[in-house]
XYZ file of C-alpha atoms in Angstrom:
719
model
C 4.289 78.066 -39.281
C 3.901 81.342 -41.239
C 5.837 82.346 -44.367
C 8.175 84.620 -42.412
C 9.202 81.781 -40.120
C 9.606 79.442 -43.095
C 11.861 81.961 -44.827
C 13.991 82.233 -41.724
C 14.219 78.462 -41.452
C 15.433 78.334 -45.067
C 17.920 81.149 -44.443
C 19.386 79.201 -41.519
C 19.534 75.596 -42.762
C 19.830 72.901 -40.167
C 23.032 70.933 -40.191
C 21.930 67.570 -38.972
C 19.191 69.147 -36.857
C 19.382 71.879 -34.282
C 21.687 71.374 -31.354
C 20.235 70.848 -27.924
C 18.862 74.056 -26.497
C 21.575 76.121 -24.886
C 24.392 74.085 -26.457
C 25.565 76.989 -28.593
C 25.644 77.416 -32.358
C 27.390 74.178 -33.285
C 30.710 75.926 -33.782
C 33.677 75.772 -31.443
C 33.292 79.441 -30.475
C 29.643 78.955 -29.616
C 30.444 76.038 -27.342
C 33.660 77.154 -25.743
C 33.538 80.932 -25.463
C 30.653 81.148 -22.943
C 32.277 78.505 -20.737
C 35.615 80.320 -20.935
C 33.983 83.636 -19.928
C 32.197 82.047 -16.974
C 35.375 80.301 -15.838
C 37.319 83.566 -16.041
C 34.740 85.401 -13.940
C 34.672 82.623 -11.354
C 38.440 82.950 -11.030
C 38.296 86.756 -10.799
C 35.565 86.699 -8.147
C 37.416 84.062 -6.133
C 40.555 86.224 -6.151
C 38.622 89.411 -5.387
C 36.441 88.081 -2.569
C 39.033 88.265 0.256
C 39.934 91.853 -0.649
C 36.319 92.965 -1.073
C 35.629 92.024 2.526
C 38.392 94.347 3.695
C 36.969 97.498 2.097
C 35.044 98.421 5.241
C 38.304 98.684 7.122
C 39.637 101.206 4.591
C 36.713 103.638 4.723
C 37.614 106.915 6.386
C 34.997 109.120 7.964
C 37.039 111.696 9.825
C 36.153 115.354 9.363
C 39.102 116.009 7.047
C 37.827 113.356 4.630
C 34.673 115.391 4.012
C 36.160 118.908 4.109
C 37.279 121.155 1.242
C 40.863 120.491 0.269
C 41.958 124.147 0.353
C 39.879 125.578 3.209
C 41.116 127.047 6.513
C 39.105 124.515 8.492
C 40.788 121.602 6.694
C 44.279 122.874 7.482
C 43.262 123.475 11.102
C 41.995 119.908 11.401
C 45.247 118.591 9.962
C 47.300 120.675 12.419
C 45.174 119.456 15.321
C 46.058 115.885 14.381
C 49.744 116.568 13.635
C 50.771 118.660 16.646
C 51.573 117.242 20.088
C 48.258 116.357 21.644
C 46.804 115.552 18.239
C 45.475 112.350 19.705
C 43.205 114.389 21.974
C 39.533 113.456 22.239
C 37.452 116.523 23.071
C 34.168 115.866 24.860
C 31.791 117.491 27.323
C 29.841 115.944 30.199
C 26.326 117.368 30.533
C 24.181 116.926 33.672
C 20.631 118.272 33.565
C 17.429 118.293 35.646
C 14.380 120.152 34.361
C 13.277 121.490 37.744
C 16.756 122.519 38.852
C 19.749 120.574 40.156
C 19.758 119.276 43.728
C 22.706 118.911 46.101
C 22.669 115.169 45.460
C 22.792 115.848 41.721
C 25.866 118.044 42.107
C 27.577 115.496 44.317
C 26.883 112.684 41.838
C 28.163 114.817 38.946
C 31.352 115.690 40.826
C 31.969 112.019 41.555
C 31.596 111.064 37.908
C 34.009 113.818 36.848
C 36.585 112.578 39.362
C 36.226 109.010 38.058
C 36.910 110.176 34.491
C 39.964 112.165 35.658
C 41.286 109.125 37.518
C 40.740 106.680 34.678
C 42.144 108.689 31.761
C 44.994 111.057 30.971
C 43.497 114.508 30.549
C 45.055 117.595 29.057
C 46.171 119.934 31.838
C 47.876 117.268 33.941
C 46.112 115.601 36.845
C 43.700 118.490 37.442
C 40.014 117.620 37.629
C 38.113 119.312 34.761
C 36.298 122.519 35.675
C 32.496 122.320 35.812
C 30.480 125.352 34.672
C 26.914 125.631 36.079
C 24.184 127.297 34.024
C 22.590 130.509 35.280
C 19.168 128.881 35.567
C 20.553 126.127 37.827
C 19.371 123.265 35.606
C 22.602 122.167 33.940
C 26.273 121.442 34.601
C 28.770 121.574 31.726
C 32.147 119.872 32.171
C 34.436 120.035 29.127
C 37.326 117.567 29.151
C 39.929 116.245 26.736
C 41.359 112.743 26.746
C 44.954 112.456 25.576
C 47.425 109.687 24.870
C 44.970 107.610 22.779
C 46.362 107.555 19.242
C 44.218 104.847 17.668
C 40.843 106.035 16.347
C 39.064 102.840 17.376
C 40.500 103.175 20.873
C 39.263 106.776 21.049
C 35.765 105.689 20.105
C 35.914 102.879 22.644
C 36.997 105.337 25.353
C 33.938 107.525 24.764
C 31.738 104.433 24.768
C 33.259 103.233 28.056
C 32.727 106.620 29.686
C 29.084 106.557 28.689
C 28.663 103.046 30.045
C 30.230 104.079 33.379
C 27.814 106.937 34.049
C 25.261 104.934 35.994
C 24.106 105.431 39.543
C 22.727 108.959 39.118
C 19.727 110.184 41.146
C 16.329 109.672 39.550
C 15.394 112.537 37.238
C 18.974 113.604 36.569
C 20.087 113.065 32.962
C 23.757 112.731 32.111
C 25.065 112.736 28.533
C 28.425 112.883 26.783
C 28.608 115.365 23.920
C 31.285 117.257 22.025
C 33.332 116.410 18.911
C 34.614 113.084 20.275
C 31.106 111.924 21.129
C 29.781 113.088 17.752
C 32.477 111.087 15.975
C 31.597 108.033 18.074
C 27.926 108.328 17.137
C 28.776 108.787 13.455
C 30.971 105.693 13.460
C 28.155 103.692 15.020
C 25.796 104.827 12.271
C 28.287 104.192 9.464
C 29.077 100.771 10.869
C 25.418 99.780 10.648
C 24.994 101.034 7.090
C 27.209 98.737 5.015
C 25.579 95.372 5.623
C 22.067 96.798 5.856
C 22.394 98.674 2.581
C 23.807 95.710 0.665
C 21.149 93.312 1.939
C 18.293 95.771 1.487
C 19.327 96.654 -2.059
C 19.703 92.997 -3.059
C 16.266 92.122 -1.679
C 14.594 95.049 -3.461
C 16.247 94.176 -6.780
C 15.346 90.486 -6.387
C 11.684 91.290 -5.737
C 11.429 93.633 -8.716
C 13.141 91.141 -11.031
C 10.723 88.405 -9.972
C 7.780 90.694 -10.711
C 9.307 91.764 -14.025
C 10.246 88.362 -15.428
C 7.584 86.182 -13.779
C 10.044 83.324 -13.969
C 11.306 81.109 -11.146
C 14.879 81.147 -12.507
C 15.523 84.133 -14.784
C 15.463 86.757 -12.007
C 18.360 85.031 -10.270
C 20.736 85.371 -13.230
C 21.046 89.203 -13.275
C 21.161 89.259 -9.481
C 24.094 86.838 -9.323
C 25.917 88.764 -12.046
C 25.364 92.064 -10.229
C 26.713 90.434 -7.082
C 29.856 89.397 -8.958
C 30.298 92.978 -10.205
C 29.889 94.287 -6.658
C 32.575 91.939 -5.298
C 35.054 92.883 -8.013
C 34.423 96.615 -7.680
C 34.873 96.486 -3.906
C 38.178 94.678 -4.365
C 39.373 97.225 -6.938
C 38.427 100.141 -4.698
C 40.170 98.456 -1.759
C 43.318 98.061 -3.844
C 43.280 101.719 -4.874
C 42.622 102.824 -1.300
C 45.654 100.862 -0.135
C 47.985 101.417 -3.063
C 46.997 104.824 -4.451
C 45.675 106.415 -1.246
C 42.201 106.842 -2.744
C 39.893 108.425 -0.175
C 36.907 106.144 0.407
C 34.213 107.302 2.796
C 31.212 105.352 4.011
C 29.034 107.604 1.867
C 30.979 106.907 -1.342
C 31.060 103.179 -0.582
C 27.294 103.164 -0.005
C 26.589 105.092 -3.188
C 28.802 102.687 -5.157
C 26.757 99.744 -3.883
C 23.503 101.389 -4.961
C 24.956 102.323 -8.347
C 26.157 98.797 -9.079
C 22.826 97.208 -8.263
C 20.741 99.944 -9.883
C 22.702 100.655 -13.065
C 23.840 97.041 -13.467
C 20.277 95.748 -13.261
C 19.192 98.392 -15.775
C 21.753 97.132 -18.293
C 20.638 93.568 -17.608
C 17.003 94.449 -18.248
C 17.844 96.009 -21.597
C 20.060 93.124 -22.700
C 17.669 90.382 -21.566
C 14.745 92.067 -23.323
C 16.720 92.350 -26.554
C 17.954 88.752 -26.226
C 14.366 87.543 -25.838
C 13.459 89.487 -28.973
C 16.350 88.026 -30.968
C 15.618 84.451 -29.846
C 12.465 84.650 -31.968
C 14.610 85.538 -34.990
C 17.520 83.126 -34.421
C 17.413 79.403 -33.815
C 20.539 79.269 -31.659
C 20.970 81.252 -28.408
C 24.566 82.103 -29.303
C 23.476 83.832 -32.520
C 20.623 85.564 -30.728
C 22.988 86.932 -28.111
C 25.418 88.193 -30.734
C 22.575 90.045 -32.418
C 21.354 91.396 -29.077
C 24.798 92.723 -28.194
C 25.132 94.343 -31.609
C 21.734 95.936 -31.195
C 21.820 97.266 -27.640
C 25.557 97.105 -26.890
C 26.238 100.668 -28.117
C 23.394 102.006 -25.982
C 24.657 100.199 -22.877
C 28.218 101.361 -23.550
C 27.116 104.970 -24.052
C 24.875 104.773 -21.009
C 27.638 103.559 -18.726
C 30.020 106.021 -20.348
C 27.834 108.987 -19.467
C 27.535 107.840 -15.861
C 31.253 107.130 -15.475
C 32.338 110.375 -17.148
C 29.800 112.367 -15.178
C 31.100 110.922 -11.932
C 34.722 111.475 -12.899
C 33.896 115.157 -13.377
C 33.604 115.254 -9.583
C 37.399 115.006 -9.480
C 37.376 118.734 -10.243
C 35.517 119.421 -6.973
C 37.456 120.946 -4.087
C 35.325 119.109 -1.532
C 37.175 115.936 -0.523
C 34.053 113.798 -0.162
C 32.802 114.802 -3.625
C 36.132 114.360 -5.417
C 36.590 110.958 -3.749
C 33.083 109.846 -4.704
C 33.825 110.353 -8.420
C 36.348 107.548 -9.030
C 34.700 105.201 -6.516
C 31.336 105.471 -8.279
C 32.931 105.255 -11.723
C 34.710 102.018 -10.749
C 31.376 100.533 -9.712
C 29.722 101.487 -13.021
C 32.604 100.126 -15.124
C 32.571 96.818 -13.224
C 28.799 96.586 -13.709
C 29.251 97.240 -17.438
C 31.941 94.569 -17.727
C 29.804 91.979 -15.950
C 26.645 92.744 -17.909
C 28.333 92.605 -21.314
C 30.444 89.486 -20.717
C 29.284 87.302 -17.835
C 25.544 87.839 -18.276
C 25.551 87.006 -22.021
C 27.667 83.908 -21.388
C 25.327 82.608 -18.685
C 22.216 83.295 -20.769
C 23.687 81.470 -23.755
C 24.581 78.448 -21.636
C 21.142 78.308 -20.030
C 19.373 78.679 -23.387
C 15.724 79.432 -23.969
C 14.496 77.421 -21.001
C 15.714 80.101 -18.592
C 12.710 82.173 -19.717
C 10.226 79.496 -18.640
C 7.249 79.667 -18.503
C 7.271 82.472 -21.135
C 9.747 80.799 -23.484
C 10.433 82.761 -26.714
C 10.069 80.340 -29.645
C 12.062 80.625 -32.826
C 10.035 81.930 -35.745
C 6.977 82.690 -33.607
C 6.213 86.354 -33.175
C 4.386 87.287 -29.959
C 0.711 88.035 -30.325
C 0.275 91.787 -30.759
C -1.364 93.430 -27.804
C -2.036 96.998 -26.896
C 0.460 97.867 -24.172
C 0.442 100.812 -21.826
C 3.292 102.409 -23.738
C 1.501 101.982 -27.039
C -1.388 103.910 -25.552
C 0.980 106.565 -24.218
C 2.654 106.912 -27.591
C -0.693 107.177 -29.314
C -1.828 109.964 -26.993
C 1.439 111.834 -27.518
C 1.125 111.374 -31.273
C -2.401 112.764 -31.404
C -1.749 115.933 -29.429
C 2.028 116.460 -29.216
C 1.778 120.218 -28.596
C -0.715 119.782 -25.762
C 1.267 116.956 -24.189
C 4.550 118.875 -24.390
C 3.068 122.085 -22.999
C 1.210 120.353 -20.158
C 4.239 118.284 -19.158
C 6.546 121.286 -19.215
C 4.094 123.275 -17.103
C 3.852 120.443 -14.584
C 7.641 120.168 -14.228
C 7.975 123.929 -13.893
C 5.311 124.037 -11.195
C 6.991 121.257 -9.221
C 10.346 123.026 -9.493
C 8.896 126.032 -7.659
C 8.896 123.883 -4.514
C 12.676 124.389 -4.370
C 11.986 127.812 -2.876
C 10.809 125.936 0.232
C 14.003 123.925 0.709
C 15.392 124.166 4.265
C 18.561 126.091 5.084
C 22.042 124.591 5.453
C 22.255 121.390 7.481
C 23.764 121.807 10.938
C 25.872 119.149 12.620
C 23.176 118.340 15.151
C 20.724 117.741 12.302
C 22.971 115.238 10.494
C 21.130 112.167 11.811
C 17.527 111.177 11.144
C 17.408 110.041 14.786
C 19.031 112.162 17.498
C 21.948 110.340 19.178
C 23.321 111.304 22.565
C 25.905 113.753 21.221
C 23.156 115.760 19.514
C 20.759 115.842 22.469
C 23.663 116.910 24.719
C 24.377 119.835 22.386
C 20.705 120.810 22.376
C 20.683 120.797 26.177
C 23.757 123.047 26.270
C 22.321 125.440 23.695
C 19.142 125.866 25.741
C 20.884 126.138 29.121
C 23.683 128.516 28.083
C 22.043 131.130 25.838
C 24.167 134.020 24.675
C 27.389 131.998 24.678
C 28.737 129.288 22.418
C 29.547 125.931 23.955
C 31.532 124.988 20.836
C 34.909 126.722 20.365
C 36.298 128.213 17.170
C 39.881 127.017 16.750
C 42.527 129.536 15.685
C 46.106 128.618 14.751
C 48.945 131.095 14.306
C 52.734 131.060 14.239
C 54.231 131.510 17.692
C 55.853 134.877 16.958
C 52.521 136.529 16.180
C 50.483 134.715 18.864
C 50.045 137.761 21.131
C 48.892 139.993 18.281
C 46.484 137.377 16.953
C 45.036 136.804 20.437
C 44.556 140.570 20.922
C 42.770 140.985 17.598
C 40.606 137.929 18.270
C 39.482 139.283 21.672
C 38.503 142.632 20.156
C 36.591 141.124 17.232
C 32.862 141.813 17.345
C 30.917 138.711 18.394
C 33.750 137.151 20.422
C 32.992 136.345 24.080
C 36.258 134.759 25.211
C 39.674 133.635 23.966
C 41.675 130.877 25.679
C 45.149 129.709 24.750
C 45.349 126.049 23.859
C 48.238 123.732 23.112
C 51.248 124.666 20.992
C 54.043 122.907 19.145
C 55.927 122.833 15.887
C 56.027 126.631 15.754
C 52.230 126.935 16.033
C 50.012 128.219 18.846
C 46.336 127.321 19.108
C 43.520 129.371 20.658
C 39.952 128.442 21.520
C 37.663 131.340 20.610
C 34.099 131.368 21.956
C 31.455 133.381 20.136
C 28.558 135.162 21.788
C 26.097 133.462 19.429
C 25.023 129.777 19.378
C 26.957 127.292 17.209
C 26.271 127.462 13.455
C 23.906 130.401 13.842
C 23.945 133.356 11.469
C 25.593 135.453 14.193
C 28.399 132.965 14.706
C 28.987 132.794 10.939
C 29.385 136.567 10.896
C 31.904 136.242 13.735
C 33.838 133.607 11.803
C 34.032 135.828 8.739
C 35.117 138.792 10.839
C 37.841 136.725 12.522
C 39.196 135.548 9.204
C 39.205 139.069 7.750
C 41.152 140.465 10.719
C 43.516 137.565 11.418
C 44.436 136.843 7.813
C 45.717 140.411 7.607
C 48.404 139.843 10.278
C 51.743 139.654 8.444
C 53.647 136.428 8.974
C 50.982 134.876 11.191
C 49.507 132.578 8.537
C 46.483 132.563 10.848
C 43.920 129.822 10.283
C 40.347 129.805 11.605
C 38.678 126.408 11.914
C 36.604 124.179 14.150
C 33.214 122.505 13.635
C 31.284 125.683 12.791
C 33.990 126.863 10.402
C 33.869 123.462 8.729
C 30.157 123.844 8.051
C 30.701 127.356 6.671
C 33.472 126.110 4.393
C 31.290 123.248 3.214
C 28.588 125.700 2.122
C 31.045 128.007 0.380
C 32.979 125.238 -1.358
C 29.896 123.446 -2.598
C 28.760 126.638 -4.284
C 32.136 127.006 -6.001
C 32.202 123.309 -6.975
C 28.818 123.618 -8.667
C 30.177 126.345 -10.940
C 33.019 124.064 -12.045
C 31.553 120.551 -12.067
C 28.112 121.158 -13.570
C 29.461 122.582 -16.876
C 31.958 119.708 -17.072
C 29.194 117.140 -16.603
C 27.010 118.741 -19.263
C 29.866 118.858 -21.787
C 30.889 115.244 -21.078
C 27.339 113.929 -21.416
C 26.704 115.930 -24.591
C 29.878 114.604 -26.218
C 28.867 111.000 -25.527
C 25.357 111.580 -26.857
C 26.587 113.351 -29.991
C 28.975 110.481 -30.709
C 26.222 107.889 -30.241
C 23.292 109.597 -31.955
C 25.260 111.486 -34.659
C 23.148 114.532 -33.898
C 23.255 117.788 -31.950
C 19.531 118.437 -31.579
C 18.628 115.112 -29.947
C 21.418 115.299 -27.311
C 20.454 118.863 -26.404
C 16.823 117.801 -26.068
C 17.751 114.894 -23.785
C 19.974 117.028 -21.552
C 17.355 119.786 -21.213
C 14.763 117.153 -20.356
C 16.840 115.571 -17.604
C 17.684 118.989 -16.128
C 13.949 119.620 -15.941
C 13.518 116.316 -14.090
C 16.214 117.331 -11.596
C 14.595 120.709 -10.982
C 11.204 119.120 -10.392
C 12.708 116.515 -8.045
C 14.455 119.227 -6.019
C 11.149 121.085 -5.880
C 9.381 118.035 -4.509
C 12.179 117.771 -1.957
C 11.318 121.278 -0.801
C 7.710 120.201 -0.275
C 8.658 117.004 1.591
C 11.923 117.417 3.513
C 10.759 119.883 6.144
C 6.936 119.637 6.199
C 6.704 115.828 5.928
C 10.022 114.260 6.961
C 10.944 116.887 9.535
C 14.456 117.505 8.204
C 15.772 120.784 9.583
C 18.441 121.373 6.958
C 19.683 120.628 3.459
C 23.132 119.141 3.017
C 25.255 121.681 1.085
C 26.484 118.989 -1.321
C 23.012 117.740 -2.250
C 22.325 119.984 -5.282
C 25.626 119.118 -6.950
C 25.588 115.376 -6.286
C 21.947 114.887 -7.264
C 22.516 116.907 -10.437
C 25.467 114.724 -11.430
C 23.598 111.502 -10.728
C 20.304 112.510 -12.324
C 21.880 113.930 -15.467
C 24.129 110.898 -15.915
C 21.558 108.271 -14.924
C 18.549 110.024 -16.444
C 20.230 110.328 -19.819
C 20.504 106.518 -19.757
C 16.818 106.145 -20.551
C 17.043 108.769 -23.254
C 19.877 106.771 -24.771
C 17.819 103.564 -24.706
C 14.874 105.336 -26.371
C 16.695 107.487 -28.919
C 19.156 104.762 -29.923
C 16.255 102.450 -30.772
C 14.539 105.321 -32.572
C 17.692 105.863 -34.619
C 17.825 102.134 -35.437
C 14.289 102.321 -36.810
C 15.220 105.429 -38.786
C 18.192 103.673 -40.352
C 15.797 100.934 -41.462
C 13.789 103.523 -43.378
C 11.026 104.383 -40.926
C 9.962 108.064 -40.829
C 10.544 109.931 -37.562
C 6.912 109.690 -36.454
C 6.838 105.919 -36.908
C 10.339 105.442 -35.487
C 9.494 107.427 -32.346
C 6.344 105.434 -31.619
C 8.035 102.111 -32.412
C 10.921 102.954 -30.097
C 8.520 103.831 -27.299
C 6.489 100.658 -27.833
C 9.520 98.356 -27.876
C 11.637 99.994 -25.176
C 8.958 101.574 -22.983
C 8.463 98.488 -20.852
C 12.200 97.992 -20.399
C 12.720 101.662 -19.533
C 9.856 101.499 -17.042
C 11.274 98.394 -15.377
C 14.765 99.895 -15.323
C 13.478 103.158 -13.881
C 11.542 101.404 -11.148
C 14.567 99.278 -10.226
C 16.918 102.269 -10.127
C 14.462 104.368 -8.132
C 13.877 101.497 -5.708
C 17.601 101.048 -5.069
C 17.964 104.732 -4.238
C 14.886 104.473 -2.025
C 16.896 101.982 0.017
C 19.529 104.697 0.391
C 16.757 107.022 1.568
C 16.050 104.713 4.516
C 19.557 105.118 5.932
C 19.865 106.994 9.276
C 21.807 109.937 7.784
C 19.912 112.989 6.547
C 22.319 113.458 3.638
C 21.708 109.917 2.370
C 17.961 110.174 2.906
C 17.770 113.453 0.987
C 19.965 112.156 -1.833
C 17.989 108.919 -2.134
C 14.677 110.788 -2.246
C 15.695 113.335 -4.887
C 17.332 110.782 -7.185
C 14.471 108.268 -6.843
C 11.833 110.906 -7.574
C 13.884 112.336 -10.440
C 14.315 108.911 -12.033
C 10.586 108.178 -11.802
C 9.682 111.559 -13.308
C 12.191 110.968 -16.069
C 10.896 107.450 -16.735
C 7.152 107.966 -16.768
C 6.780 111.607 -17.808
C 9.859 113.018 -19.504
C 10.986 110.056 -21.645
C 7.531 108.670 -22.307
C 5.609 111.833 -23.095
C 7.848 114.861 -23.440
C 10.751 113.407 -25.443
C 8.367 111.479 -27.687
C 6.099 114.469 -28.338
C 9.089 116.781 -28.902
C 10.552 114.283 -31.380
C 7.259 114.127 -33.249
C 7.077 117.917 -33.448
C 10.678 118.332 -34.642
C 10.473 115.539 -37.195
C 13.691 115.037 -39.141
C 15.234 118.057 -37.392
C 15.676 115.886 -34.307
C 18.657 114.287 -36.111
C 20.193 117.579 -37.285
C 22.849 117.962 -38.576
C 23.460 114.242 -39.020
C 23.047 112.343 -42.249
C 19.881 110.726 -40.961
C 18.142 114.123 -41.056
C 19.108 114.520 -44.711
C 17.996 110.997 -45.547
C 14.641 111.732 -43.891
C 14.333 114.906 -45.960
C 15.101 112.955 -49.116
C 12.259 110.556 -48.321
C 9.931 113.482 -47.698
C 10.824 115.121 -51.029
C 10.572 111.882 -52.957
C 14.271 111.449 -53.776
C 14.003 107.750 -53.124
C 15.691 107.919 -49.744
C 19.166 108.160 -51.280
C 22.100 109.058 -49.160
C 24.066 107.481 -46.437
C 22.021 107.481 -43.232
C 24.842 106.253 -41.028
């Protein structure tokens, strides 16, 4: 054994010989504390498990849960549900034959319409719904509204039953059920398939990557089990808040929370396990090694989770309901992951001892054989030509960001799914068969006293084809307004704006203009306004955390600029892939804001891991150039593993059958990989080398570095 190991053995004298591996440090705290922590977590998980399983029943995916809180369309949707007839399910029966409908087709269609009228209560009494033939003779459109079905599940079941009862049509005649009720049914079917698939897929991906990372038959299972415990607890907490505090939880926010827990939680585990392995070579007892590991990387993990949680909580300032609800749900997941990774994981690792690392067991006093790693080579290349590396990397990111000019336009309702369900194909059939007229009404509400004036102004508004009075109640009257342009087209949006300008001006009417197309317009408008509010909040929150951790202004600014560059490049790659490769016809309006929040918060994580280790080396007296390369060499592998795990978990999200989730998963995964292998590895390292001590300005470490450079003996407090 070398002199260093001998010195360490003398510094830590054996008291009757070392305890059995994994038995602790020989003190009561070393023996009892890990067992107490594990027992506490077992109790918490056991109590949380029944409630976690109920979270799926609390998710809400109605239109109002995704709409802006203050928009016309949101208030209209609320009135539709509150007024008499609010339990109405609006749908449309679509019969189509490419070569033109036959007499048998028309007879079969009429029979199916009569069966629906006989089986369900329809608005308008016992009258059979009116069928509207297309001018080209290929299509029949029969709008109808089911009433008297208050329960949402029963409404969905009714649409499903109607679809199942549409058999017996002549060969070649297609019959589909479309409309808002059918769209909601299809969305529920998709959301219902997401939860279990996403959880299982994410767990399998994380397990595979941990096996490849650790190359151990046991070690990979420890972080996975701990992440699972964090997921159970977070789901129970969110369920409790949804029930007790009326927290809005959508299937999207629940899915994102799952990905965050597995991705961020595994990242923290990778950092802690790597540091624990390092400290086991310096400490004889696992308990002491873990204490040193937590002291070393604990601040970085805390700051990392803090940036993510604070960044997500900034979404509370968003007016969009789905965004503001996502903030606390995601933050709960991150906090639970942090708690598990800083308490349960250390306790389990201490109890299992060194043998959990088998076959690559870290031995006390034995330093690993130096070898030239990939990140050593990367650091060397950045150190030799920092200006070239920084300029080339910046140019590459800027070039990729130009792809954002090719991003598709706003996502339409019919483009929401990666596959086209029946409600979408029915709408496409109607759009093609009834050109020049909208098959999707714009809903207008007004107070009864001004109903005639509002109806008159609506009929004379440019772009309006027809106005029909709907139901009324509670002092309100509703109208269905049909535009001359197709749903969600530029022409219909102009009509919506014109209607709002004219009807809002009617004194005392309190006129509201809503409906599916108005909802999409409000989503676009509100997301733009939310970006102006939330993005500055996120940047300020992240900067404050970084300044507090790194005791510097320059380094935090550098990290934030770097991660913004990663986000821009990832969005640019999305522009090159979404339409041309994946065939997505639209971009979800909330994508830029949500991906920015996630990439800034999550991307800064790796900067924290790197710069915190660099600061540690600086406090030990290493100059900036040496500290930067040492930090890259020691943390590069962990950052790479963490980045791959996080990107892989969001890739699972990208496989979900919703365009929004697929787009979000792609952008975040690509952004994380760019940040991991280009920005943190090359650009941050080369920029740090070029700035030298100024990277820590105005902190004391920058002055201590200057003192070393000027030969003052390194005096001064570098804390």
